[in-house]
PDB file of C-alpha atoms in Angstrom:
ATOM      1  CA  GLU W 297     -10.861 -16.477   6.703  1.00 84.00           C
ATOM      2  CA  ALA W 298      -8.432 -14.138   4.925  1.00 81.00           C
ATOM      3  CA  GLN W 299     -10.278 -11.047   3.841  1.00 94.00           C
ATOM      4  CA  VAL W 300     -10.430  -7.325   3.261  1.00 97.00           C
ATOM      5  CA  THR W 301     -13.477  -5.716   4.859  1.00 97.00           C
ATOM      6  CA  GLN W 302     -14.920  -2.387   3.829  1.00 97.00           C
ATOM      7  CA  ASN W 303     -17.711  -0.471   5.481  1.00 97.00           C
ATOM      8  CA  PRO W 304     -20.217   0.739   4.634  1.00 97.00           C
ATOM      9  CA  ARG W 305     -21.146  -1.132   1.472  1.00 96.00           C
ATOM     10  CA  TYR W 306     -23.583   1.560   0.377  1.00 97.00           C
ATOM     11  CA  LEU W 307     -23.723   5.211   1.356  1.00 97.00           C
ATOM     12  CA  ILE W 308     -25.788   8.160   0.215  1.00 97.00           C
ATOM     13  CA  THR W 309     -24.703  11.496   1.616  1.00 96.00           C
ATOM     14  CA  VAL W 310     -25.037  15.203   0.969  1.00 97.00           C
ATOM     15  CA  THR W 311     -22.446  17.571  -0.393  1.00 97.00           C
ATOM     16  CA  GLY W 312     -20.046  18.795   2.262  1.00 97.00           C
ATOM     17  CA  LYS W 313     -20.817  16.271   4.967  1.00 97.00           C
ATOM     18  CA  LYS W 314     -17.604  14.598   6.074  1.00 97.00           C
ATOM     19  CA  LEU W 315     -17.510  10.818   5.816  1.00 97.00           C
ATOM     20  CA  THR W 316     -15.122   7.954   6.409  1.00 98.00           C
ATOM     21  CA  VAL W 317     -15.021   4.597   4.656  1.00 98.00           C
ATOM     22  CA  THR W 318     -13.224   1.996   6.716  1.00 98.00           C
ATOM     23  CA  CYS W 319     -10.988  -0.772   5.410  1.00 98.00           C
ATOM     24  CA  SER W 320      -9.484  -3.576   7.435  1.00 98.00           C
ATOM     25  CA  GLN W 321      -7.425  -6.613   6.417  1.00 97.00           C
ATOM     26  CA  ASN W 322      -6.494  -9.662   8.469  1.00 96.00           C
ATOM     27  CA  MET W 323      -3.609 -10.953   6.342  1.00 95.00           C
ATOM     28  CA  ASN W 324      -0.833  -8.820   7.869  1.00 94.00           C
ATOM     29  CA  HIS W 325      -0.219  -7.228   4.474  1.00 93.00           C
ATOM     30  CA  GLU W 326       2.169  -4.310   4.276  1.00 92.00           C
ATOM     31  CA  TYR W 327       0.671  -2.662   1.245  1.00 92.00           C
ATOM     32  CA  MET W 328      -2.834  -1.170   1.149  1.00 94.00           C
ATOM     33  CA  SER W 329      -4.499   1.081  -1.369  1.00 94.00           C
ATOM     34  CA  TRP W 330      -7.756   2.735  -2.327  1.00 96.00           C
ATOM     35  CA  TYR W 331      -9.248   2.801  -5.810  1.00 95.00           C
ATOM     36  CA  ARG W 332     -12.272   4.322  -7.381  1.00 96.00           C
ATOM     37  CA  GLN W 333     -13.970   2.769 -10.369  1.00 94.00           C
ATOM     38  CA  ASP W 334     -16.034   4.732 -12.837  1.00 93.00           C
ATOM     39  CA  PRO W 335     -17.618   3.595 -16.109  1.00 87.00           C
ATOM     40  CA  GLY W 336     -15.121   3.726 -18.954  1.00 80.00           C
ATOM     41  CA  LEU W 337     -12.249   4.776 -16.689  1.00 83.00           C
ATOM     42  CA  GLY W 338     -11.377   1.517 -14.961  1.00 84.00           C
ATOM     43  CA  LEU W 339      -9.727   1.340 -11.566  1.00 90.00           C
ATOM     44  CA  ARG W 340      -7.866   4.475 -10.596  1.00 92.00           C
ATOM     45  CA  GLN W 341      -5.683   4.604  -7.519  1.00 92.00           C
ATOM     46  CA  ILE W 342      -6.500   7.299  -4.977  1.00 95.00           C
ATOM     47  CA  TYR W 343      -3.930   6.710  -2.239  1.00 95.00           C
ATOM     48  CA  TYR W 344      -1.664   3.902  -1.201  1.00 93.00           C
ATOM     49  CA  SER W 345       0.340   2.942   1.851  1.00 94.00           C
ATOM     50  CA  MET W 346       3.460   0.827   1.962  1.00 90.00           C
ATOM     51  CA  ASN W 347       3.357   0.374   5.718  1.00 90.00           C
ATOM     52  CA  VAL W 348       2.274   1.993   8.987  1.00 93.00           C
ATOM     53  CA  GLU W 349       2.566   5.782   8.841  1.00 93.00           C
ATOM     54  CA  VAL W 350       3.699   5.640   5.191  1.00 92.00           C
ATOM     55  CA  THR W 351       1.140   6.925   2.710  1.00 94.00           C
ATOM     56  CA  ASP W 352       1.338   8.567  -0.688  1.00 92.00           C
ATOM     57  CA  LYS W 353      -0.852   9.915  -3.456  1.00 93.00           C
ATOM     58  CA  GLY W 354      -2.044   7.816  -6.330  1.00 91.00           C
ATOM     59  CA  ASP W 355      -3.512   9.039  -9.597  1.00 89.00           C
ATOM     60  CA  VAL W 356      -6.596  10.860  -8.271  1.00 94.00           C
ATOM     61  CA  PRO W 357      -5.961  12.011  -4.669  1.00 96.00           C
ATOM     62  CA  GLU W 358      -7.791  15.355  -4.779  1.00 97.00           C
ATOM     63  CA  GLY W 359     -10.597  15.553  -2.229  1.00 97.00           C
ATOM     64  CA  TYR W 360      -9.465  12.507  -0.261  1.00 98.00           C
ATOM     65  CA  LYS W 361      -7.366  11.801   2.809  1.00 98.00           C
ATOM     66  CA  VAL W 362      -6.079   8.586   4.320  1.00 98.00           C
ATOM     67  CA  SER W 363      -4.258   7.450   7.423  1.00 97.00           C
ATOM     68  CA  ARG W 364      -2.373   4.285   8.385  1.00 97.00           C
ATOM     69  CA  LYS W 365      -1.976   4.231  12.128  1.00 97.00           C
ATOM     70  CA  GLU W 366      -2.227   0.458  12.340  1.00 96.00           C
ATOM     71  CA  LYS W 367      -1.108  -2.138   9.845  1.00 96.00           C
ATOM     72  CA  ARG W 368      -4.554  -3.676   9.432  1.00 97.00           C
ATOM     73  CA  ASN W 369      -6.584  -0.476   8.917  1.00 98.00           C
ATOM     74  CA  PHE W 370      -6.568   2.071   6.122  1.00 98.00           C
ATOM     75  CA  PRO W 371      -9.567   4.426   6.262  1.00 98.00           C
ATOM     76  CA  LEU W 372     -10.515   6.733   3.405  1.00 98.00           C
ATOM     77  CA  ILE W 373     -11.736  10.168   4.462  1.00 98.00           C
ATOM     78  CA  LEU W 374     -13.756  12.604   2.396  1.00 97.00           C
ATOM     79  CA  GLU W 375     -13.630  15.888   4.302  1.00 96.00           C
ATOM     80  CA  SER W 376     -16.131  17.685   2.069  1.00 97.00           C
ATOM     81  CA  PRO W 377     -17.676  15.276  -0.435  1.00 97.00           C
ATOM     82  CA  SER W 378     -18.860  16.577  -3.778  1.00 97.00           C
ATOM     83  CA  PRO W 379     -21.075  14.957  -6.443  1.00 97.00           C
ATOM     84  CA  ASN W 380     -18.048  14.160  -8.642  1.00 97.00           C
ATOM     85  CA  GLN W 381     -16.915  11.766  -5.907  1.00 98.00           C
ATOM     86  CA  THR W 382     -19.938   9.592  -6.542  1.00 98.00           C
ATOM     87  CA  SER W 383     -18.309   6.304  -7.463  1.00 97.00           C
ATOM     88  CA  LEU W 384     -17.596   2.697  -6.551  1.00 97.00           C
ATOM     89  CA  TYR W 385     -14.662   2.480  -4.151  1.00 98.00           C
ATOM     90  CA  PHE W 386     -12.417  -0.503  -3.488  1.00 97.00           C
ATOM     91  CA  CYS W 387      -9.825  -1.056  -0.838  1.00 97.00           C
ATOM     92  CA  ALA W 388      -7.066  -3.562  -1.588  1.00 95.00           C
ATOM     93  CA  SER W 389      -4.190  -5.103   0.308  1.00 94.00           C
ATOM     94  CA  ARG W 390      -1.219  -7.266  -0.586  1.00 90.00           C
ATOM     95  CA  ARG W 391       2.302  -8.164   0.329  1.00 87.00           C
ATOM     96  CA  LEU W 392       4.942  -6.372  -1.653  1.00 76.00           C
ATOM     97  CA  ASN W 393       5.419  -7.892  -5.111  1.00 72.00           C
ATOM     98  CA  THR W 394       2.301 -10.086  -5.013  1.00 81.00           C
ATOM     99  CA  GLU W 395      -1.264  -9.968  -6.204  1.00 86.00           C
ATOM    100  CA  ALA W 396      -3.863  -7.745  -4.536  1.00 90.00           C
ATOM    101  CA  PHE W 397      -6.912  -8.793  -2.553  1.00 94.00           C
ATOM    102  CA  PHE W 398      -9.922  -6.520  -2.726  1.00 96.00           C
ATOM    103  CA  GLY W 399     -12.686  -5.552  -0.357  1.00 97.00           C
ATOM    104  CA  GLN W 400     -16.288  -5.926  -1.516  1.00 96.00           C
ATOM    105  CA  GLY W 401     -16.588  -2.286  -2.490  1.00 97.00           C
ATOM    106  CA  THR W 402     -18.424   0.784  -1.253  1.00 98.00           C
ATOM    107  CA  ARG W 403     -20.955   2.415  -3.507  1.00 97.00           C
ATOM    108  CA  LEU W 404     -21.008   6.104  -2.635  1.00 98.00           C
ATOM    109  CA  THR W 405     -23.548   8.617  -3.894  1.00 98.00           C
ATOM    110  CA  VAL W 406     -23.095  12.297  -3.084  1.00 97.00           C
ATOM    111  CA  VAL W 407     -26.144  14.445  -3.745  1.00 97.00           C
TER     112      VAL W 407
ATOM    113  CA  ARG P1141      -0.313   6.268 -24.200  1.00 67.00           C
ATOM    114  CA  LYS P1142      -1.899   4.348 -21.352  1.00 75.00           C
ATOM    115  CA  GLU P1143       0.425   2.172 -19.282  1.00 84.00           C
ATOM    116  CA  VAL P1144      -1.839  -0.838 -19.725  1.00 89.00           C
ATOM    117  CA  GLU P1145      -4.273  -1.105 -22.620  1.00 91.00           C
ATOM    118  CA  GLN P1146      -7.037  -3.570 -23.272  1.00 91.00           C
ATOM    119  CA  ASP P1147      -9.721  -3.842 -25.899  1.00 86.00           C
ATOM    120  CA  PRO P1148     -12.854  -2.910 -23.929  1.00 82.00           C
ATOM    121  CA  GLY P1149     -15.104  -5.124 -26.023  1.00 84.00           C
ATOM    122  CA  PRO P1150     -17.790  -6.121 -25.501  1.00 91.00           C
ATOM    123  CA  PHE P1151     -17.096  -9.629 -26.694  1.00 94.00           C
ATOM    124  CA  ASN P1152     -20.316 -11.571 -27.201  1.00 96.00           C
ATOM    125  CA  VAL P1153     -19.649 -15.246 -27.872  1.00 96.00           C
ATOM    126  CA  PRO P1154     -21.788 -18.386 -27.940  1.00 97.00           C
ATOM    127  CA  GLU P1155     -21.448 -21.008 -25.278  1.00 97.00           C
ATOM    128  CA  GLY P1156     -18.627 -23.409 -26.096  1.00 97.00           C
ATOM    129  CA  ALA P1157     -16.641 -20.876 -28.099  1.00 97.00           C
ATOM    130  CA  THR P1158     -12.985 -20.094 -27.625  1.00 97.00           C
ATOM    131  CA  VAL P1159     -12.193 -16.454 -26.951  1.00 96.00           C
ATOM    132  CA  ALA P1160      -8.910 -14.606 -26.539  1.00 95.00           C
ATOM    133  CA  PHE P1161      -8.090 -11.270 -24.970  1.00 93.00           C
ATOM    134  CA  ASN P1162      -4.902  -9.299 -25.371  1.00 93.00           C
ATOM    135  CA  CYS P1163      -3.394  -6.662 -23.174  1.00 94.00           C
ATOM    136  CA  THR P1164      -0.408  -4.450 -23.977  1.00 94.00           C
ATOM    137  CA  TYR P1165       1.817  -2.659 -21.496  1.00 92.00           C
ATOM    138  CA  SER P1166       4.135   0.249 -22.092  1.00 89.00           C
ATOM    139  CA  ASN P1167       6.898  -0.222 -19.506  1.00 83.00           C
ATOM    140  CA  SER P1168       9.389  -2.848 -20.589  1.00 82.00           C
ATOM    141  CA  ALA P1169      10.658  -3.148 -17.000  1.00 81.00           C
ATOM    142  CA  SER P1170       7.319  -4.559 -15.840  1.00 79.00           C
ATOM    143  CA  GLN P1171       7.905  -7.715 -13.892  1.00 78.00           C
ATOM    144  CA  SER P1172       4.710  -9.507 -12.957  1.00 86.00           C
ATOM    145  CA  PHE P1173       1.409  -9.892 -14.673  1.00 91.00           C
ATOM    146  CA  PHE P1174      -2.027 -10.994 -13.605  1.00 93.00           C
ATOM    147  CA  TRP P1175      -5.507 -11.503 -14.958  1.00 96.00           C
ATOM    148  CA  TYR P1176      -8.371 -10.563 -12.673  1.00 96.00           C
ATOM    149  CA  ARG P1177     -12.050 -11.242 -13.151  1.00 97.00           C
ATOM    150  CA  GLN P1178     -14.707  -8.764 -12.089  1.00 96.00           C
ATOM    151  CA  ASP P1179     -18.406  -9.536 -12.013  1.00 95.00           C
ATOM    152  CA  CYS P1180     -20.818  -6.665 -12.377  1.00 90.00           C
ATOM    153  CA  ARG P1181     -20.091  -4.029  -9.723  1.00 82.00           C
ATOM    154  CA  LYS P1182     -18.332  -6.549  -7.479  1.00 94.00           C
ATOM    155  CA  GLU P1183     -14.731  -6.652  -6.378  1.00 96.00           C
ATOM    156  CA  PRO P1184     -12.033  -7.873  -8.769  1.00 96.00           C
ATOM    157  CA  LYS P1185     -10.749 -11.332  -7.968  1.00 95.00           C
ATOM    158  CA  LEU P1186      -7.522 -12.942  -9.080  1.00 95.00           C
ATOM    159  CA  LEU P1187      -8.081 -15.319 -11.985  1.00 96.00           C
ATOM    160  CA  MET P1188      -4.488 -16.279 -12.608  1.00 94.00           C
ATOM    161  CA  SER P1189      -0.945 -15.045 -12.574  1.00 91.00           C
ATOM    162  CA  VAL P1190       0.919 -14.959 -15.869  1.00 91.00           C
ATOM    163  CA  TYR P1191       4.334 -16.571 -16.006  1.00 83.00           C
ATOM    164  CA  SER P1192       7.022 -16.175 -18.619  1.00 83.00           C
ATOM    165  CA  SER P1193       6.632 -19.765 -19.715  1.00 84.00           C
ATOM    166  CA  GLY P1194       2.870 -19.432 -19.982  1.00 86.00           C
ATOM    167  CA  ASN P1195       0.465 -21.222 -17.717  1.00 91.00           C
ATOM    168  CA  GLU P1196      -2.788 -23.060 -17.862  1.00 93.00           C
ATOM    169  CA  ASP P1197      -5.576 -23.555 -15.366  1.00 93.00           C
ATOM    170  CA  GLY P1198      -8.331 -25.760 -16.694  1.00 96.00           C
ATOM    171  CA  ARG P1199     -10.003 -23.946 -19.579  1.00 97.00           C
ATOM    172  CA  PHE P1200      -7.883 -20.836 -19.086  1.00 97.00           C
ATOM    173  CA  THR P1201      -4.453 -20.238 -20.602  1.00 96.00           C
ATOM    174  CA  ALA P1202      -2.320 -17.160 -20.052  1.00 96.00           C
ATOM    175  CA  GLN P1203       0.666 -16.188 -22.151  1.00 94.00           C
ATOM    176  CA  LEU P1204       3.315 -13.499 -21.871  1.00 94.00           C
ATOM    177  CA  ASN P1205       5.249 -12.022 -24.772  1.00 92.00           C
ATOM    178  CA  ARG P1206       7.927  -9.757 -23.344  1.00 90.00           C
ATOM    179  CA  ALA P1207       9.409  -8.836 -26.710  1.00 91.00           C
ATOM    180  CA  SER P1208       6.098  -7.410 -27.911  1.00 92.00           C
ATOM    181  CA  GLN P1209       4.996  -6.367 -24.442  1.00 92.00           C
ATOM    182  CA  TYR P1210       1.662  -8.050 -24.334  1.00 91.00           C
ATOM    183  CA  ILE P1211      -0.102 -10.705 -22.348  1.00 94.00           C
ATOM    184  CA  SER P1212      -3.031 -12.800 -23.435  1.00 95.00           C
ATOM    185  CA  LEU P1213      -5.832 -14.811 -21.910  1.00 96.00           C
ATOM    186  CA  LEU P1214      -7.464 -17.683 -23.763  1.00 97.00           C
ATOM    187  CA  ILE P1215     -10.732 -19.179 -22.592  1.00 97.00           C
ATOM    188  CA  ARG P1216     -11.750 -22.467 -24.151  1.00 98.00           C
ATOM    189  CA  ASP P1217     -15.223 -24.015 -24.120  1.00 98.00           C
ATOM    190  CA  SER P1218     -16.827 -20.838 -22.779  1.00 98.00           C
ATOM    191  CA  LYS P1219     -19.498 -21.194 -20.118  1.00 97.00           C
ATOM    192  CA  LEU P1220     -22.321 -18.817 -19.289  1.00 97.00           C
ATOM    193  CA  SER P1221     -20.624 -18.295 -15.927  1.00 97.00           C
ATOM    194  CA  ASP P1222     -17.542 -16.882 -17.678  1.00 97.00           C
ATOM    195  CA  SER P1223     -19.480 -13.704 -18.443  1.00 97.00           C
ATOM    196  CA  ALA P1224     -17.604 -10.951 -16.629  1.00 96.00           C
ATOM    197  CA  THR P1225     -15.066  -8.203 -17.139  1.00 95.00           C
ATOM    198  CA  TYR P1226     -11.451  -9.349 -17.351  1.00 96.00           C
ATOM    199  CA  LEU P1227      -8.795  -6.996 -16.046  1.00 95.00           C
ATOM    200  CA  CYS P1228      -5.174  -7.097 -17.047  1.00 94.00           C
ATOM    201  CA  VAL P1229      -2.813  -6.084 -14.220  1.00 92.00           C
ATOM    202  CA  VAL P1230       0.867  -5.264 -14.490  1.00 90.00           C
ATOM    203  CA  PHE P1231       3.339  -5.023 -11.632  1.00 85.00           C
ATOM    204  CA  LEU P1232       6.413  -2.843 -11.835  1.00 76.00           C
ATOM    205  CA  SER P1233       8.988  -3.334  -9.111  1.00 67.00           C
ATOM    206  CA  GLY P1234      10.479  -0.075  -7.895  1.00 61.00           C
ATOM    207  CA  SER P1235       7.419   1.895  -8.914  1.00 60.00           C
ATOM    208  CA  ALA P1236       5.810   3.415  -5.853  1.00 55.00           C
ATOM    209  CA  ARG P1237       2.335   2.535  -7.055  1.00 63.00           C
ATOM    210  CA  GLN P1238       3.453  -0.822  -8.398  1.00 69.00           C
ATOM    211  CA  LEU P1239       0.182  -2.319  -9.675  1.00 81.00           C
ATOM    212  CA  THR P1240      -1.373  -0.826 -12.804  1.00 86.00           C
ATOM    213  CA  PHE P1241      -4.780  -1.982 -14.024  1.00 89.00           C
ATOM    214  CA  GLY P1242      -6.155  -2.058 -17.518  1.00 90.00           C
ATOM    215  CA  SER P1243      -9.682  -0.776 -17.931  1.00 89.00           C
ATOM    216  CA  GLY P1244     -11.027  -4.259 -18.589  1.00 92.00           C
ATOM    217  CA  THR P1245     -12.526  -6.343 -21.382  1.00 93.00           C
ATOM    218  CA  GLN P1246     -16.189  -7.239 -21.098  1.00 93.00           C
ATOM    219  CA  LEU P1247     -17.197 -10.783 -22.048  1.00 96.00           C
ATOM    220  CA  THR P1248     -20.742 -12.050 -22.444  1.00 96.00           C
ATOM    221  CA  VAL P1249     -21.268 -15.737 -23.168  1.00 97.00           C
ATOM    222  CA  LEU P1250     -24.609 -16.333 -24.837  1.00 97.00           C
ATOM    223  CA  PRO P1251     -26.702 -19.497 -24.575  1.00 95.00           C
TER     224      PRO P1251
END
């Protein structure tokens, strides 16, 4: 089954404790991206990657890192999480010039 | 001005009603357009692509007006299960980030 898989689905952590949210897709898509969604602000892009070893900042990259060592995986890293990073996070993948497929989301709470 | 703007609603309509959403985009070079549906705190899922000639899928009709730079979604004979947030998505070829999301229009269909 074609899918984008994120883990974990829910995470509560403390300020400053490094965490990684994994994202994997099995559709051989070139393009992957991370979004955060907050009430009233919609989906905002954090980082995106156009292929292996090619990543770039989106609209709200501060406080986040990503890597794309393999085509299927695109982890999101929070080196020192802060409460303002409490949000709902989505990973998405697609071929260039086509619609995006989303993971099920990760609800992160930083206390 | 936001790149993609939608009326956030909420739209509360009775079952069986016809409801229409509009979405405007600012970049005239935008090339592809989509409507996504998002249920509460779940991942967005593609509802339909929007073609220049307009397209229909059952009770759903999407239209594109390039001259006025807006797209629309019409839902006929609303069902309770149509209650969701509808996201307008615009694709711009040559833009590094490519996909831009509206903040969504909330629809509630009432019994």
